Coordinates of C-alpha atoms in Angstrom, one line a residue:
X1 CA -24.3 35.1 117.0
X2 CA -21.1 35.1 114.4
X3 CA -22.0 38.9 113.7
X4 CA -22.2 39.7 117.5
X5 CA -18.6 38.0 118.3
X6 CA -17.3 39.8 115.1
X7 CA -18.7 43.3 116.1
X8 CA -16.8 42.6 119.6
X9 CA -13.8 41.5 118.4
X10 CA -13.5 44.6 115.9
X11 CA -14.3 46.7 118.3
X12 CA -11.0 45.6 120.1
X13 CA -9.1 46.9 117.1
X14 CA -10.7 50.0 115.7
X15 CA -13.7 51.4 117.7
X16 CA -14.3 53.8 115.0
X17 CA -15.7 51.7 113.0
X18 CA -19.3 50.0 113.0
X19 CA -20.2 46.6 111.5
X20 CA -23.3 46.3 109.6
X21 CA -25.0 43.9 106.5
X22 CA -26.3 45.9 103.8
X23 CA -28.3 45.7 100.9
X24 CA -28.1 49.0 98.4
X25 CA -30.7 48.7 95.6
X26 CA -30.7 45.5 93.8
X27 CA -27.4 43.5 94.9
X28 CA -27.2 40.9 97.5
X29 CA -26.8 41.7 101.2
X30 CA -23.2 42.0 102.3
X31 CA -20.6 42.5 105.1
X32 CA -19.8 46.1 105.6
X33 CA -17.2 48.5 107.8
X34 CA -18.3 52.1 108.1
X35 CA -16.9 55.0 109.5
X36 CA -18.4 58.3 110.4
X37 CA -17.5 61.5 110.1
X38 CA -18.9 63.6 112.6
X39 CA -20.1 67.2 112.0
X40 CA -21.1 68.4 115.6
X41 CA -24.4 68.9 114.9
X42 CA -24.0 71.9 113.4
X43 CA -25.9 73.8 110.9
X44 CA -23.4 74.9 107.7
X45 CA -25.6 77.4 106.3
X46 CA -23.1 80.0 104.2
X47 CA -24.6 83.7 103.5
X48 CA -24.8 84.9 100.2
X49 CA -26.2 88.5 101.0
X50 CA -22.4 89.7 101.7
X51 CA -21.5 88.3 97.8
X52 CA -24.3 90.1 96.4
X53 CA -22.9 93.3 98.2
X54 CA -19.5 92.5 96.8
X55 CA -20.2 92.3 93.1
X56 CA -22.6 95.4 93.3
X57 CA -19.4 97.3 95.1
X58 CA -17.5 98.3 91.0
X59 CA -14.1 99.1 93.4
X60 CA -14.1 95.6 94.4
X61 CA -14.7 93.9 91.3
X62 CA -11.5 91.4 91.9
X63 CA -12.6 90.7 95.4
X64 CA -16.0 89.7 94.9
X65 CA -15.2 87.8 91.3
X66 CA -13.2 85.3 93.4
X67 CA -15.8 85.0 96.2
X68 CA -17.8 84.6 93.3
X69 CA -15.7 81.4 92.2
X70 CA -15.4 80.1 95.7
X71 CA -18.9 80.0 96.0
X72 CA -19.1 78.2 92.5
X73 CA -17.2 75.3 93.3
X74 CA -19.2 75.0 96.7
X75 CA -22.5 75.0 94.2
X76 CA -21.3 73.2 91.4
X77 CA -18.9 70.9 92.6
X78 CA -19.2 70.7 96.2
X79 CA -22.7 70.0 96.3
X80 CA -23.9 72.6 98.7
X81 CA -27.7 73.5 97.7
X82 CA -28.9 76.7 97.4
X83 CA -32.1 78.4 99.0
X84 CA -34.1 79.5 96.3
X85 CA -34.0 76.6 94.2
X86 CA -37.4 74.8 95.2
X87 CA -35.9 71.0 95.9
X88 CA -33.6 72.2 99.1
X89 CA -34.6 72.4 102.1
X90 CA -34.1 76.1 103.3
X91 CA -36.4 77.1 100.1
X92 CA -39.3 75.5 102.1
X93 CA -38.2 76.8 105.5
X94 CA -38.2 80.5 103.3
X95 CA -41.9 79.6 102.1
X96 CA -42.8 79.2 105.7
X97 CA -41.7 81.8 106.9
X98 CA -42.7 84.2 103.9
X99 CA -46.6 82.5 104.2
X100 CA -46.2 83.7 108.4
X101 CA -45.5 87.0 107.4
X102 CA -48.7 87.5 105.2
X103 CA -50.4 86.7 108.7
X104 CA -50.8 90.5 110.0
X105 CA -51.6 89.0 113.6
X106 CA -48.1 87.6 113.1
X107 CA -46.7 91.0 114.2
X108 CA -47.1 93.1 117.0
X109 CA -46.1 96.7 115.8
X110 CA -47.8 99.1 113.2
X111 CA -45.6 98.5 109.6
X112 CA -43.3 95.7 110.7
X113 CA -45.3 93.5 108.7
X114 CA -44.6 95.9 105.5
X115 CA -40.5 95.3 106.6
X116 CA -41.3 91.5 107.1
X117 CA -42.7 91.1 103.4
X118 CA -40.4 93.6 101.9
X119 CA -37.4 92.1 102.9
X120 CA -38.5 88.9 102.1
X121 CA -39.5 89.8 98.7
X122 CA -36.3 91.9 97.9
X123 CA -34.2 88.8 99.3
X124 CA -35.6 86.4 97.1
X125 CA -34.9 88.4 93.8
X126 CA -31.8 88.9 94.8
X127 CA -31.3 85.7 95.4
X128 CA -33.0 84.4 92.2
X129 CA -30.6 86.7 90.4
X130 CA -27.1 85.5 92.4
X131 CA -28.1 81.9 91.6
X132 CA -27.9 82.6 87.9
X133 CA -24.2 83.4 88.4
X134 CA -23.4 80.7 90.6
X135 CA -24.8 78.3 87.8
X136 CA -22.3 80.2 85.3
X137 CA -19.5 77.4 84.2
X138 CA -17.1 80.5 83.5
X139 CA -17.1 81.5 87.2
X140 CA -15.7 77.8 88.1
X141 CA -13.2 77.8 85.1
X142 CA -11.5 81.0 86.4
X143 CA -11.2 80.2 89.7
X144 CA -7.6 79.5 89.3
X145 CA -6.6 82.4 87.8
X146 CA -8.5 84.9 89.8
X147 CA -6.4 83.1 92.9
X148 CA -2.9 83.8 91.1
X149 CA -4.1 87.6 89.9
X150 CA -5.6 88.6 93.3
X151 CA -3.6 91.3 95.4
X152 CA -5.7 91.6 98.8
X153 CA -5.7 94.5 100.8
X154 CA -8.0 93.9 103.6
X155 CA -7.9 91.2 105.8
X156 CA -10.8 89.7 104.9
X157 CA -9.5 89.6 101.5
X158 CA -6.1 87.8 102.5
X159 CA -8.3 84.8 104.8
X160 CA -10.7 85.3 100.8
X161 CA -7.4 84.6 98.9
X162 CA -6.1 81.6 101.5
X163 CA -9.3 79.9 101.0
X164 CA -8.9 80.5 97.2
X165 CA -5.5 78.4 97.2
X166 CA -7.4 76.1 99.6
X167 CA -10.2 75.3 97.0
X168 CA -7.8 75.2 94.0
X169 CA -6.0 72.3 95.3
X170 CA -9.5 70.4 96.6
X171 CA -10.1 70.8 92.8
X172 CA -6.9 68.9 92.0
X173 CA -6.7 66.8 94.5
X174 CA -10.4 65.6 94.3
X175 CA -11.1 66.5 91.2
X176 CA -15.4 66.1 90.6
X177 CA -15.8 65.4 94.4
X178 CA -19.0 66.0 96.0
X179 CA -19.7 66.3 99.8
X180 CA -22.8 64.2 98.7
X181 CA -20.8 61.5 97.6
X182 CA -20.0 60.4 101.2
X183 CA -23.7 60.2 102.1
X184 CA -25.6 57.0 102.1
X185 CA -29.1 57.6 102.8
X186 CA -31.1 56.1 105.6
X187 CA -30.1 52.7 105.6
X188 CA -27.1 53.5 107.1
X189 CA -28.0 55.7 110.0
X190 CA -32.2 54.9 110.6
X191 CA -32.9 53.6 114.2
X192 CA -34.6 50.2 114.0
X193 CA -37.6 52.4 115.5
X194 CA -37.8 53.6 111.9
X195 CA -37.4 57.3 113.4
X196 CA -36.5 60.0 110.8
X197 CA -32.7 61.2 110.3
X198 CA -31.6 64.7 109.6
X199 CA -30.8 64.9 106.5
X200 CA -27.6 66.7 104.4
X201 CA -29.4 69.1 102.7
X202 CA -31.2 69.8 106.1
X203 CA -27.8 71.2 107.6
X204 CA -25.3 72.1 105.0
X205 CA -27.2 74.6 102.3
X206 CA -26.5 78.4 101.2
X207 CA -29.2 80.9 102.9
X208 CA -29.5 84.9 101.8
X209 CA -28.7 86.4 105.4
X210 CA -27.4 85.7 108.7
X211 CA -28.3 89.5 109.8
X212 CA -31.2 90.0 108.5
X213 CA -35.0 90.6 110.2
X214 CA -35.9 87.0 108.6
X215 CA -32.8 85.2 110.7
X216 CA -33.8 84.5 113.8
X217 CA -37.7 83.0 112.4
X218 CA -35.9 80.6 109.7
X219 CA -33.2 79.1 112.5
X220 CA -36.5 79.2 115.0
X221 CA -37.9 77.2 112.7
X222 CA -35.4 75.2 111.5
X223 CA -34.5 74.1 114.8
X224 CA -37.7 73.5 115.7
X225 CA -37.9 70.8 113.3
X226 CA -34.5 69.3 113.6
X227 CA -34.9 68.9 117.0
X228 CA -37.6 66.2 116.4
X229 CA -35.1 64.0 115.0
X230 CA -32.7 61.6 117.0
X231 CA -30.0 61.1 114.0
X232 CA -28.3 63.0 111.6
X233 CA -26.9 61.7 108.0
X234 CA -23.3 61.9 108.2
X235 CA -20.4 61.5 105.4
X236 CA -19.7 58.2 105.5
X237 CA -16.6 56.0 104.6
X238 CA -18.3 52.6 103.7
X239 CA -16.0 49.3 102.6
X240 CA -18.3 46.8 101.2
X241 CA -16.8 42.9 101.6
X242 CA -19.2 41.4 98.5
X243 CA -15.7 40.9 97.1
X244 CA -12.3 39.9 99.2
X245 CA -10.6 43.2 100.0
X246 CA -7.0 43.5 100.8
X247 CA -6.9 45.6 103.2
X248 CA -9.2 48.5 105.6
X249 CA -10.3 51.4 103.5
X250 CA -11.0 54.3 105.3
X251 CA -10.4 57.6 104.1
X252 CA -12.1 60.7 105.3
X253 CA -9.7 63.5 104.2
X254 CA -11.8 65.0 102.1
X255 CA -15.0 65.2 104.2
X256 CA -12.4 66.9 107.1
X257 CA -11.2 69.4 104.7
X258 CA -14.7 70.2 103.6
X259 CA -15.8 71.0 106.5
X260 CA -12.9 73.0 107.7
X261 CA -13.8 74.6 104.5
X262 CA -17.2 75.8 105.0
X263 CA -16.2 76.7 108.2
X264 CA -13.9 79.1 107.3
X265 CA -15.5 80.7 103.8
X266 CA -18.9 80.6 106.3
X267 CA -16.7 83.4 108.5
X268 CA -15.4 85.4 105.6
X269 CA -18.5 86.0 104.4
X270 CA -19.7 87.4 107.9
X271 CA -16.1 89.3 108.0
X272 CA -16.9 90.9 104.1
X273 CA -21.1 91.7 105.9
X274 CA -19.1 93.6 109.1
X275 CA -16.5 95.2 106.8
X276 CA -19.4 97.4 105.5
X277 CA -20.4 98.6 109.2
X278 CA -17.2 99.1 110.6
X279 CA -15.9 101.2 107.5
X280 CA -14.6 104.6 108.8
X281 CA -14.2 107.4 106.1

């Protein structure tokens, strides 16, 4: 009953926020205020096939090293996963699709199959080999000064450079600061039906193409999954009351500027994939 008239009479002052007691791990149950950020159910999947075309282009060797570095503070610092490394999510929606393909009733004209499994298997090499890259510490470390060195040309490569400046001051602003830092888990978000959430790994990840013939099966089946869910895992902002606090503590900067971040790098990459068909010589 006290919780009840407390959730009512917080509600009067900030309806933002929720009211729950928690228990995370091994301490006590306690009096928490959270606030959600909220992601509009969309899917923050990032393209790496335009990169790869970058850094194979020897002209645009500046361009596609600080793409390069973007993408490698997304990876290692951002926490965005990546979808040929086997623990994400995508890397099991690729295995589906890829074990599909070796069905040939699964295709309906003479040699698409051959495309199907070609593609897939060139992708993954690819992919395989990009990852090795965005692993490298050195492409982090230079981010900065590949930002102050680059001259663009294009404008994809003045919105590349913008985001570049964008990034740098993340960096110094929230130094070590991981998307996955504001999410919870479960206990936070699970229905009391004990119905399964969609989780961050699920809808923020790196994929290889948003153009190629493999697009339109992995969202398919993407969404067909998601769609069985009735929650989603959001970045939280959680103030725990175990202790007295001195005042509310609810700061979701960062997640806002992450987003806005994906957002924007997710349409420069598609800007540097229609760059190479709208070329005129």
């Amino acid at each position: 009953m006290a919780f009840a008239e407390l959730n009512k009479k917080m509600a009067l002052l900030d309806d933002s926020l929720s009211l729950k007691i928690i228990s995370i791990e091994e301490s006590l149950a306690c009096l928490t205020t959270v606030k959600q950020f909220d992601t509009g159910m969309t899917l923050f999947y990032l393209p790496v096939e335009p990169l790869n075309t970058l850094l194979a282009d020897k002209a645009r060797k500046e361009t596609a090293e600080l793409l390069l570095s973007v993408c490698a503070y997304l990876y290692q610092i951002g926490g965005v996963p990546y979808h040929e490394e086997d623990s994400s999510y995508l890397y099991y929606i690729y295995d589906n699709v890829t074990e599909w393909s070796s069905e040939p009733e699964y295709f309906e004209e003479l040699g698409q199959q051959e495309v199907y499994l070609n593609e897939i298997l060139q992708s993954r090499k690819k992919g395989l080999k990009l990852l090795e890259r965005l692993k490298n510490p050195v492409n982090l470390k230079t981010l900065k000064k590949r930002q102050e060195q680059f001259i663009p040309k294009t404008s994809a490569e003045i919105t590349l450079h913008r985001i570049a400046q964008r990034v740098c001051k993340m960096m110094n602003d929230y130094p070590n600061r991981s998307i996955m830092d504001s999410i919870y888990g479960d206990q936070f978000c699970k229905g009391n039906d004990g119905e399964n959430i969609i989780m961050a790994d699920q809808y923020i990840s790196f994929m290889w193409s948003n153009s190629d013939h493999l697009y339109d099966q992995i969202i398919e089946c993407v969404n067909a999954e998601l769609n069985e869910f009735d929650s989603i895992d959001e970045p939280l902002s959680v103030q725990f009351f175990d202790l007295q606090q001195d005042q509310p503590v609810h700061d979701l900067s960062f997640e806002k500027e992450f987003f806005d971040l994906l957002n924007e790098i997710s349409d420069n990459l598609n800007d540097f994939h229609n760059e190479k068909y709208n070329t005129t010589s």
